[in-house]
Short mmCIF file of C-alpha atoms and ligand atoms in Angstrom, two decimals:
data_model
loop_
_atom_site.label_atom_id
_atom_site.label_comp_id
_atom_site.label_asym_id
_atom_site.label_seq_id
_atom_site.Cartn_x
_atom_site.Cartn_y
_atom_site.Cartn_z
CA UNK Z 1 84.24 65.84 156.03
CA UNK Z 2 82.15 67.40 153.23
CA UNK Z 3 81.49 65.26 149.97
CA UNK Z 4 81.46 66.76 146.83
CA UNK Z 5 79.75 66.23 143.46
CA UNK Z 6 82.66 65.20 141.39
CA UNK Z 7 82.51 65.87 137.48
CA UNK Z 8 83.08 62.96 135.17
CA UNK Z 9 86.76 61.65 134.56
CA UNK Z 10 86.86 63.15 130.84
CA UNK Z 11 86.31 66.51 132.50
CA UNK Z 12 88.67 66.26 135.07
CA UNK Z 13 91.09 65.35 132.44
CA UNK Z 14 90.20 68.62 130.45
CA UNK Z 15 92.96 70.99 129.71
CA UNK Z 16 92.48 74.27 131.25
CA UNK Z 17 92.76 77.66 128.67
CA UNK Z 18 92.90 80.92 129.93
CA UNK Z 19 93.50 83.81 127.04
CA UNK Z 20 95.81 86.30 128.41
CA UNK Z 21 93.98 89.17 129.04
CA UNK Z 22 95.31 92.65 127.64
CA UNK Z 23 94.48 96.05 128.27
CA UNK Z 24 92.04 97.73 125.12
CA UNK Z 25 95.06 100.67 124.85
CA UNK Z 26 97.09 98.51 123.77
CA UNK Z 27 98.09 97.62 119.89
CA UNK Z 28 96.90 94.12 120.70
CA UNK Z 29 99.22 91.75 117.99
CA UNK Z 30 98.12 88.57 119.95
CA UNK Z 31 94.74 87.27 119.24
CA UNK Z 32 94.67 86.81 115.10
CA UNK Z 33 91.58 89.65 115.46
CA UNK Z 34 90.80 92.26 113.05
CA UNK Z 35 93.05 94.78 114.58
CA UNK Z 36 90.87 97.98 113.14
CA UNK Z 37 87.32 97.84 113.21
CA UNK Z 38 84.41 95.78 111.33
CA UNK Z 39 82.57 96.95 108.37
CA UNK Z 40 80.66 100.49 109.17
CA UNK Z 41 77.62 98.65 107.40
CA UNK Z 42 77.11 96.73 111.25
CA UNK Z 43 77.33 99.49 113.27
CA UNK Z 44 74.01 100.95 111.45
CA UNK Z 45 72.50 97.88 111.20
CA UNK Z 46 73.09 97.73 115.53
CA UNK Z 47 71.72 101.56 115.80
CA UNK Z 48 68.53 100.29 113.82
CA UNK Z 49 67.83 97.39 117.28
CA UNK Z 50 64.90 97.92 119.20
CA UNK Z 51 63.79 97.11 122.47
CA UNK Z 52 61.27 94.85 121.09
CA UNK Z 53 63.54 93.33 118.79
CA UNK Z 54 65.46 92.18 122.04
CA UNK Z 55 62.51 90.21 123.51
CA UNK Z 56 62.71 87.86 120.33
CA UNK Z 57 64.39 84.26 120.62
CA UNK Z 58 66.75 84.41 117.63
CA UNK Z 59 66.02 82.69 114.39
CA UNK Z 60 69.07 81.23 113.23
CA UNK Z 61 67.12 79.23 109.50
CA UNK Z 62 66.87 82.73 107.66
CA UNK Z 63 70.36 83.53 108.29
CA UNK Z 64 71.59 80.05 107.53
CA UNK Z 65 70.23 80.21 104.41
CA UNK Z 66 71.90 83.99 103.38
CA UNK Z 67 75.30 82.22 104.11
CA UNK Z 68 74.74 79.26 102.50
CA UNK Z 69 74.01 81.37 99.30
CA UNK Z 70 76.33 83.54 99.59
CA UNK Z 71 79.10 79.96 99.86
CA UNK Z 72 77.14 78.70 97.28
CA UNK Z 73 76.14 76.15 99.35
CA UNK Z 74 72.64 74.30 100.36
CA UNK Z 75 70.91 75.73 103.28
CA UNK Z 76 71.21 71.87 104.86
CA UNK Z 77 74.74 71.95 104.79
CA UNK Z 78 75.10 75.01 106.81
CA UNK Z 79 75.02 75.78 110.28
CA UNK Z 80 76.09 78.77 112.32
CA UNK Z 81 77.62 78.54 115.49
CA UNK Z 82 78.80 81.20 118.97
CA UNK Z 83 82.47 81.32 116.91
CA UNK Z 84 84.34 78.01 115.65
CA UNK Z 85 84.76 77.31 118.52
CA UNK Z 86 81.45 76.37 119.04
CA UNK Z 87 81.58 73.95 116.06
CA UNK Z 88 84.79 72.71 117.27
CA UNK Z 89 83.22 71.65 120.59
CA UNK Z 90 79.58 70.16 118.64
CA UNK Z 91 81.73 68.93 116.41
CA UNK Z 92 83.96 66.67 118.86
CA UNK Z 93 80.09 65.86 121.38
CA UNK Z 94 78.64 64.49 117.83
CA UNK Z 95 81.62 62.30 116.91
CA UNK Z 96 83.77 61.14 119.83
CA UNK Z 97 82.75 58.01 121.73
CA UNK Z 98 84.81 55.80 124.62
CA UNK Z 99 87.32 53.89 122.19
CA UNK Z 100 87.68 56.15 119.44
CA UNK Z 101 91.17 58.32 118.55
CA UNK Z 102 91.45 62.37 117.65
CA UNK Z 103 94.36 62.63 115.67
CA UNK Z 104 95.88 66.60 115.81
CA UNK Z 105 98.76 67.62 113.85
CA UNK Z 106 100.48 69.33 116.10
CA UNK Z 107 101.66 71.96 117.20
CA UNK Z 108 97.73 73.29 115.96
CA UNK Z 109 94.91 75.52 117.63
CA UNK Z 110 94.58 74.82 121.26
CA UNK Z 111 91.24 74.61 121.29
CA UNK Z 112 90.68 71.02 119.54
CA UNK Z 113 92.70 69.16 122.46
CA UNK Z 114 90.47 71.27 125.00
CA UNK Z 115 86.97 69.81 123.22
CA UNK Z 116 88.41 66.96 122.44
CA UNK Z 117 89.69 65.81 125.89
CA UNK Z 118 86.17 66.17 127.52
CA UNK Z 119 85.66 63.43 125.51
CA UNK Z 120 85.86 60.31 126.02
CA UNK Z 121 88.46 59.72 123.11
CA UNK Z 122 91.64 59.05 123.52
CA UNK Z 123 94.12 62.11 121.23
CA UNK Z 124 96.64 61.32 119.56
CA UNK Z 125 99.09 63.55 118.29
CA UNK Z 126 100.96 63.88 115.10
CA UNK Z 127 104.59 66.74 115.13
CA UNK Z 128 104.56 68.23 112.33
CA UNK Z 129 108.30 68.70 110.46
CA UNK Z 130 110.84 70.83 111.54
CA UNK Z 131 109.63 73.49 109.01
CA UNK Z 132 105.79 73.07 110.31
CA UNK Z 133 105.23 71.17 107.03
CA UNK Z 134 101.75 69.62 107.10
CA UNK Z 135 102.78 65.82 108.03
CA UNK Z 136 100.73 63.84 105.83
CA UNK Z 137 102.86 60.63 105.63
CA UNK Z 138 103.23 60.73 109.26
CA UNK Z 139 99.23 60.87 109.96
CA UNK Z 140 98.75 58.52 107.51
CA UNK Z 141 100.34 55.72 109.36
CA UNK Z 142 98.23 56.93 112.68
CA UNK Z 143 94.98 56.56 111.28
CA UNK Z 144 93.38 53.12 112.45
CA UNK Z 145 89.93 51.87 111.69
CA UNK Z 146 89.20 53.57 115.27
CA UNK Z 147 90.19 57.32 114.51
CA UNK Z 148 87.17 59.50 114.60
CA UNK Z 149 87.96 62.94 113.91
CA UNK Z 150 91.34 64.52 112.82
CA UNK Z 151 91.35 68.19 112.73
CA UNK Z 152 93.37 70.13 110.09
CA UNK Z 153 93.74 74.38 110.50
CA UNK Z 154 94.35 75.29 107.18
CA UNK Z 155 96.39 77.42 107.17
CA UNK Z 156 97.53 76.09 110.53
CA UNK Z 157 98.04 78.32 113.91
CA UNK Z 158 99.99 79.31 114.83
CA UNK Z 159 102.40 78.49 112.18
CA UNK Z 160 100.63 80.28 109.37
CA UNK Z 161 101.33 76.90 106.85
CA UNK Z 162 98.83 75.86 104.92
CA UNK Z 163 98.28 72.13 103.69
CA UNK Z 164 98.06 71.11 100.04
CA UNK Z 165 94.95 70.31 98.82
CA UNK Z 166 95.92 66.80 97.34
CA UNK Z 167 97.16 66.20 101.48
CA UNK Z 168 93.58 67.20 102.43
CA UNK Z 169 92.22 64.77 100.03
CA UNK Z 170 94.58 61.48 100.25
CA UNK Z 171 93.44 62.29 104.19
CA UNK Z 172 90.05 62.31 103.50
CA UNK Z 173 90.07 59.20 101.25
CA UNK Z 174 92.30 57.57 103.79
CA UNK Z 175 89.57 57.93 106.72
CA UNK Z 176 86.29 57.19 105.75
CA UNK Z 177 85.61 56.12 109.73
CA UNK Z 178 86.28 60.12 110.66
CA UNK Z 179 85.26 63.22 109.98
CA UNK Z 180 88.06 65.33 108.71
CA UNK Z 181 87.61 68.82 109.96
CA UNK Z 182 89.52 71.56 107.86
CA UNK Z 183 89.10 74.84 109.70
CA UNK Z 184 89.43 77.41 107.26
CA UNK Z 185 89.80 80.54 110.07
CA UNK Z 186 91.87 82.39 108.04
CA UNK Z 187 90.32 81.57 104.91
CA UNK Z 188 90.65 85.14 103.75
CA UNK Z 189 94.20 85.63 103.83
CA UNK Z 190 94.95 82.28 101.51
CA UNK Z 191 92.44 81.91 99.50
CA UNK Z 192 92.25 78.58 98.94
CA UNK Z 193 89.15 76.42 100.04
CA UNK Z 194 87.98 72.88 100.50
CA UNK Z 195 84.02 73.58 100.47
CA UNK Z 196 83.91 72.45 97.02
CA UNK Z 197 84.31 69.24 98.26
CA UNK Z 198 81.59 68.71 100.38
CA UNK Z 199 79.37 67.43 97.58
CA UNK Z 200 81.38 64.41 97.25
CA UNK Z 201 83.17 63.67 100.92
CA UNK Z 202 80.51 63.15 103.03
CA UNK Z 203 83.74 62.91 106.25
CA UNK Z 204 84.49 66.25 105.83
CA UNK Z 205 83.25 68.95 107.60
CA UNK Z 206 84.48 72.49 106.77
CA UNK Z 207 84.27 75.79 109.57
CA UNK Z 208 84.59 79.52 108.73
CA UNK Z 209 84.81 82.52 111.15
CA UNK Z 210 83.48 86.07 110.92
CA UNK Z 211 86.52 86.77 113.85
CA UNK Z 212 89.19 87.64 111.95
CA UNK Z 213 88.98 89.09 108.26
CA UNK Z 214 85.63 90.51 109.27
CA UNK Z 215 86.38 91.94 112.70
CA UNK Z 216 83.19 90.35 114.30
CA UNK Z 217 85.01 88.22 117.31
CA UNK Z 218 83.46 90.04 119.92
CA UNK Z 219 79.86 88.95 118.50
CA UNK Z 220 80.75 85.33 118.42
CA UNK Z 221 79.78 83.86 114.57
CA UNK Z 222 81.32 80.86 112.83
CA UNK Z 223 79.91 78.02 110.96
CA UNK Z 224 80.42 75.02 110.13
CA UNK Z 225 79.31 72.75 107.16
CA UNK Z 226 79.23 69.32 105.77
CA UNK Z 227 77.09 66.91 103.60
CA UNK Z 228 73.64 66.95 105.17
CA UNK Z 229 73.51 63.74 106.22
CA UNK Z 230 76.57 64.93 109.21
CA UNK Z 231 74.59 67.88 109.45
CA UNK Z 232 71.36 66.17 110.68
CA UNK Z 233 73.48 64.94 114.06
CA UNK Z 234 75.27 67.79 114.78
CA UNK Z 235 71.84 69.94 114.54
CA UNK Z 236 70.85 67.82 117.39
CA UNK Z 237 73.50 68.46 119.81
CA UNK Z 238 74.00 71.88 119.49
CA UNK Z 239 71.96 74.74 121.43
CA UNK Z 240 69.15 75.96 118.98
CA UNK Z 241 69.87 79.71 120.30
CA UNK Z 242 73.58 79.35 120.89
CA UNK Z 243 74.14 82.57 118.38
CA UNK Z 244 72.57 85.42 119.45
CA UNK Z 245 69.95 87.94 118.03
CA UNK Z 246 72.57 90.93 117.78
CA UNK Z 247 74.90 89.01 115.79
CA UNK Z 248 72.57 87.24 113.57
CA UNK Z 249 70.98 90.79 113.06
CA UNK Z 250 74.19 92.04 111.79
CA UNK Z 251 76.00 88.94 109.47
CA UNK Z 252 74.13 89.97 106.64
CA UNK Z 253 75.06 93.47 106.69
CA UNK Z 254 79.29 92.20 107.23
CA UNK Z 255 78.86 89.36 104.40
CA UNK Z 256 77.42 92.36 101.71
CA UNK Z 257 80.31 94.88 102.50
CA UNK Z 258 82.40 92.69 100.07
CA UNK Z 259 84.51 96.44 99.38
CA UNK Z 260 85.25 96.64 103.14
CA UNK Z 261 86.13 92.95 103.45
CA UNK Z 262 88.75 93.31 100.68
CA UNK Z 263 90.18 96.29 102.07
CA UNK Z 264 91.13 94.97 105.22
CA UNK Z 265 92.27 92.15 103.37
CA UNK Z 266 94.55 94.11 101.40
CA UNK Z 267 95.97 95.92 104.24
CA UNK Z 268 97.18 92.31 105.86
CA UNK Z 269 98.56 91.24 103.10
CA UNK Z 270 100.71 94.04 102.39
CA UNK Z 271 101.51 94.45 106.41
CA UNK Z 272 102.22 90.51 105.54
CA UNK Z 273 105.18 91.50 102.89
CA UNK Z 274 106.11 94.28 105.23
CA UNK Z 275 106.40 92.31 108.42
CA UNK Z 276 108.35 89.16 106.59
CA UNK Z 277 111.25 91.68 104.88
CA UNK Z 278 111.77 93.55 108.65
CA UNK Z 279 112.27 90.14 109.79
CA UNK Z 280 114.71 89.48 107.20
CA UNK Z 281 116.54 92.61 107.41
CA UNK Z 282 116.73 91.88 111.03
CA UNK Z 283 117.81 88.05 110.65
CA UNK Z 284 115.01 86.77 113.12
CA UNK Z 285 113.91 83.25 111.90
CA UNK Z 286 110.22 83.06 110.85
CA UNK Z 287 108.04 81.01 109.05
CA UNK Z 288 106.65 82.15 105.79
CA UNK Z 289 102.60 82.59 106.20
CA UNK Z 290 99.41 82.48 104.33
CA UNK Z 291 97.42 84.03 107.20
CA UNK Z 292 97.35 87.09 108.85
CA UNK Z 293 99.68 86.41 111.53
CA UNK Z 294 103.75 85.39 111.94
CA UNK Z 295 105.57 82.94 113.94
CA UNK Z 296 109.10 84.09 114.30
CA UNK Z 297 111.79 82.20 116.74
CA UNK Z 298 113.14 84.57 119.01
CA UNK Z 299 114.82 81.58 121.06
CA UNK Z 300 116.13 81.84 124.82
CA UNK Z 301 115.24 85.37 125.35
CA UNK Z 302 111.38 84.80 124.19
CA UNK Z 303 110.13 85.94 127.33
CA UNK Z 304 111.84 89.20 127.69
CA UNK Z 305 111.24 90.37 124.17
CA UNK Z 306 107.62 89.92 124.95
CA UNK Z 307 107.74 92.04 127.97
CA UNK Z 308 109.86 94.41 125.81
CA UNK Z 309 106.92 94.65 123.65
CA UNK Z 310 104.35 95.14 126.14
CA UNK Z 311 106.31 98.26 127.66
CA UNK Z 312 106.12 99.97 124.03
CA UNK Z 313 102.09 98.38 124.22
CA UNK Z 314 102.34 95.92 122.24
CA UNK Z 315 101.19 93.09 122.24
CA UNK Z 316 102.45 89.66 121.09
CA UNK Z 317 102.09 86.07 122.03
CA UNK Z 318 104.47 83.76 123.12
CA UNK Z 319 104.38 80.11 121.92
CA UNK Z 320 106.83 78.54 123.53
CA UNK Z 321 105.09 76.24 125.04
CA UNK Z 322 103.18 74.69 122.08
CA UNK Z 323 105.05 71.53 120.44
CA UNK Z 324 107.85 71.76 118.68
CA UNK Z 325 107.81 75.73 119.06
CA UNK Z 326 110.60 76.27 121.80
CA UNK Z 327 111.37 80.21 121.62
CA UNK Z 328 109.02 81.04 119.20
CA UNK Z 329 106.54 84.10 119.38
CA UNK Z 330 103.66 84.59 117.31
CA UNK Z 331 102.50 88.47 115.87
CA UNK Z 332 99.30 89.30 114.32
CA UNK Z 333 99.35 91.51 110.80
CA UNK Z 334 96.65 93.93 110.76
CA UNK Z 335 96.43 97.07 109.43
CA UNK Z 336 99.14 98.95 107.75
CA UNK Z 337 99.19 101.24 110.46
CA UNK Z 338 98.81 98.68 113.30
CA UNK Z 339 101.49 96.40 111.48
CA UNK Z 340 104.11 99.35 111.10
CA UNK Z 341 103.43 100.17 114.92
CA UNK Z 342 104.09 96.56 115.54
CA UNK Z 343 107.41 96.20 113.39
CA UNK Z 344 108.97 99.22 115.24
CA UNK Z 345 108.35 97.63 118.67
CA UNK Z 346 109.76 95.19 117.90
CA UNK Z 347 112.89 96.21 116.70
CA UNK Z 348 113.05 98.51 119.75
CA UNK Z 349 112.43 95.78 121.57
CA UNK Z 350 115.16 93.55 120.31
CA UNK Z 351 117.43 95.99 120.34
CA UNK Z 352 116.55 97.04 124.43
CA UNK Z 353 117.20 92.83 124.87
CA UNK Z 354 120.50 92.80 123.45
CA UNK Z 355 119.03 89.97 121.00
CA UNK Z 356 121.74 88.82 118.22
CA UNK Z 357 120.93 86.83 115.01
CA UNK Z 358 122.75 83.46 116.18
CA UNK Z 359 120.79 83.54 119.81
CA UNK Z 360 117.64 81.50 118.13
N1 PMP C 1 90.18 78.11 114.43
C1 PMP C 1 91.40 78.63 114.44
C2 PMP C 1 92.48 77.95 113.66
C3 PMP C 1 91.65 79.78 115.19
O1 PMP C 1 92.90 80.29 115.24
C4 PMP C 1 90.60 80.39 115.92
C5 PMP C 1 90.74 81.65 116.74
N2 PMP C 1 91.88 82.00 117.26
C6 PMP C 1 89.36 79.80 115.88
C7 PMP C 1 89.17 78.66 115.12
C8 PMP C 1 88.22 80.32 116.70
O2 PMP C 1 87.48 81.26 116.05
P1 PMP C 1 86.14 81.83 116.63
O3 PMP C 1 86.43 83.20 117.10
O4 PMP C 1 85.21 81.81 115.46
O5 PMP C 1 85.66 80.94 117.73
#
């Protein structure tokens, strides 16, 4: 019988994630994206790339430094990275040894259980309250002198809560052992940050994306930052050309279009107000949100109204399966225009169900 190279135990143990693919026609509600377009200001600056420029390893320093700026940070304490993700995963191969705890307030972004557990570190997770309430007393008890890393989405996904800033800090002052990692995705659409911070927690580590409010997911740009000292180790492990030469052409050009970044912003928010009083007038259960998406509980019938959607080409995403979220569905705000497309599909589609109030 043949023998087989078999990959270590952590990565056997590795959650599997496969994003649902969906068709480019369709109103695509599922993903958090930008649902429009990103600033026109990138497009030029990708018509101005030459062959030549293509035969270039990219420079990531220069670039570093324009963000940093721009965050009014130092250029140490930045780094960019191919999407959070990216930092998530350099984040956990910096920081997580054999014998040290993760703790995730769950439910949370799937992707910090998927870096985590290729680990060697055990996870631990921590429900959040019925309402999705950040648990802080909860966490608090979990945290042991081993705990490495505990990851906070503020706001969280896919409940759209956010955490109080005096939770961020009694967790930060609670775990000097870990880094705290507040992933501020959807930074944009609360407006609330921790990077202020950084000066004086030298545990916390802060990430950004340029996937949602700047509708850059398909080039791949986060970043991540935290008191240089952190910095120096995570420089080490990650891939010195992991973000590529297109995007790092074209960050500057998105950060400067400050008009076009507060006019999609403006759009969500308003498609935010929009969304939350059609869910009213329709008595579907949701939870209020500081990002640009909403988790609503449809309850048994969660699967069909999804389906329901995706005949009218739309789509949504069903979170059922994530803790504590039995029958609930998840629906990105984007533009006006996408959002109103969006709010009629679905009350076509609960209509075509047969869905009543009292079934959640
Ligand atoms: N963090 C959170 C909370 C997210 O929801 C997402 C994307 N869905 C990410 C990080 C990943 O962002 P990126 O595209 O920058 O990898």
């Amino acid at each position: 019988m043949a023998e087989y190279p078999t990959p270590r135990a952590a990565v056997r143990r590795t959650k599997e994630y496969h994003p649902p693919l969906g068709s480019r026609d369709s109103t695509r509600l599922d993903f958090n994206e930008n649902t429009f377009a990103c600033s026109p200001k990138v497009l030029e600056v990708l018509g101005g790339i030459s062959r030549a420029d293509l035969t270039k390893y990219p420079e990531r320093e220069p670039v570093e430094r324009l963000v940093a700026s721009h965050l009014g940070l130092s250029a140490e304490q930045v780094l960019l990275t191919n999407g959070v993700d990216e930092s998530i995963h350099v984040l956990c191969q910096t920081f997580l040894d054999i014998g040290d705890q993760f703790l995730l307030p769950v439910p949370t972004y799937s992707m910090y259980e998927v870096y985590g557990s290729s680990t060697e570190a055990e996870i631990i997770c921590v429900q959040a309250k019925e309402d999705f309430s950040f648990p802080l007393e909860a966490l608090l008890q979990r945290i042991t002198p081993a705990t490495k890393l505990i990851a906070i989405a503020n706001p969280n996904s896919p409940t759209g809560r956010a955490v109080p800033r005096e939770s961020i800090l009694r967790v930060i002052e609670s775990a000097p052992n870990a880094m705290v990692l507040v992933d501020e995705a959807y930074y944009h659409f609360y407006g609330h940050t921790v990077l202020g911070l950084l000066e004086r927690a030298p545990n916390l580590v802060v990430t950004r994306t340029f996937s949602k409010a700047y509708g850059l997911a398909g080039l791949r740009l986060g970043m991540l930052a935290a008191h240089p000292e952190q910095m120096r180790w995570m420089r080490r492990v990650i891939s010195p050309y992991s973000v590529n030469g297109l995007a790092l052409a074209c960050l500057p050009a998105a950060m400067d279009d400050n008009a076009y970044l507060k006019w999609y912003v403006d759009e969500v928010l308003q498609g935010r107000d929009l969304l939350a009083a059609a869910l009213r007038r329709l008595s579907v259960h949701y939870w209020p949100s500081d990002a640009n998406f909403i988790l609503m509980k449809i309850g048994a019938k969660h699967r069909e109204f999804v389906t329901a959607m995706r005949h009218r080409n739309v789509l949504v995403r069903d979170r059922s399966n994530d803790p504590g979220c039995d029958g609930c569905v998840r629906i990105t705000i984007g533009t006006l225009e996408h959002t109103r497309i969006g709010i009629d599909a679905l009350e076509a589609s609960l209509a075509e169900i047969g869905w009543k109030p009292d079934e959640d």
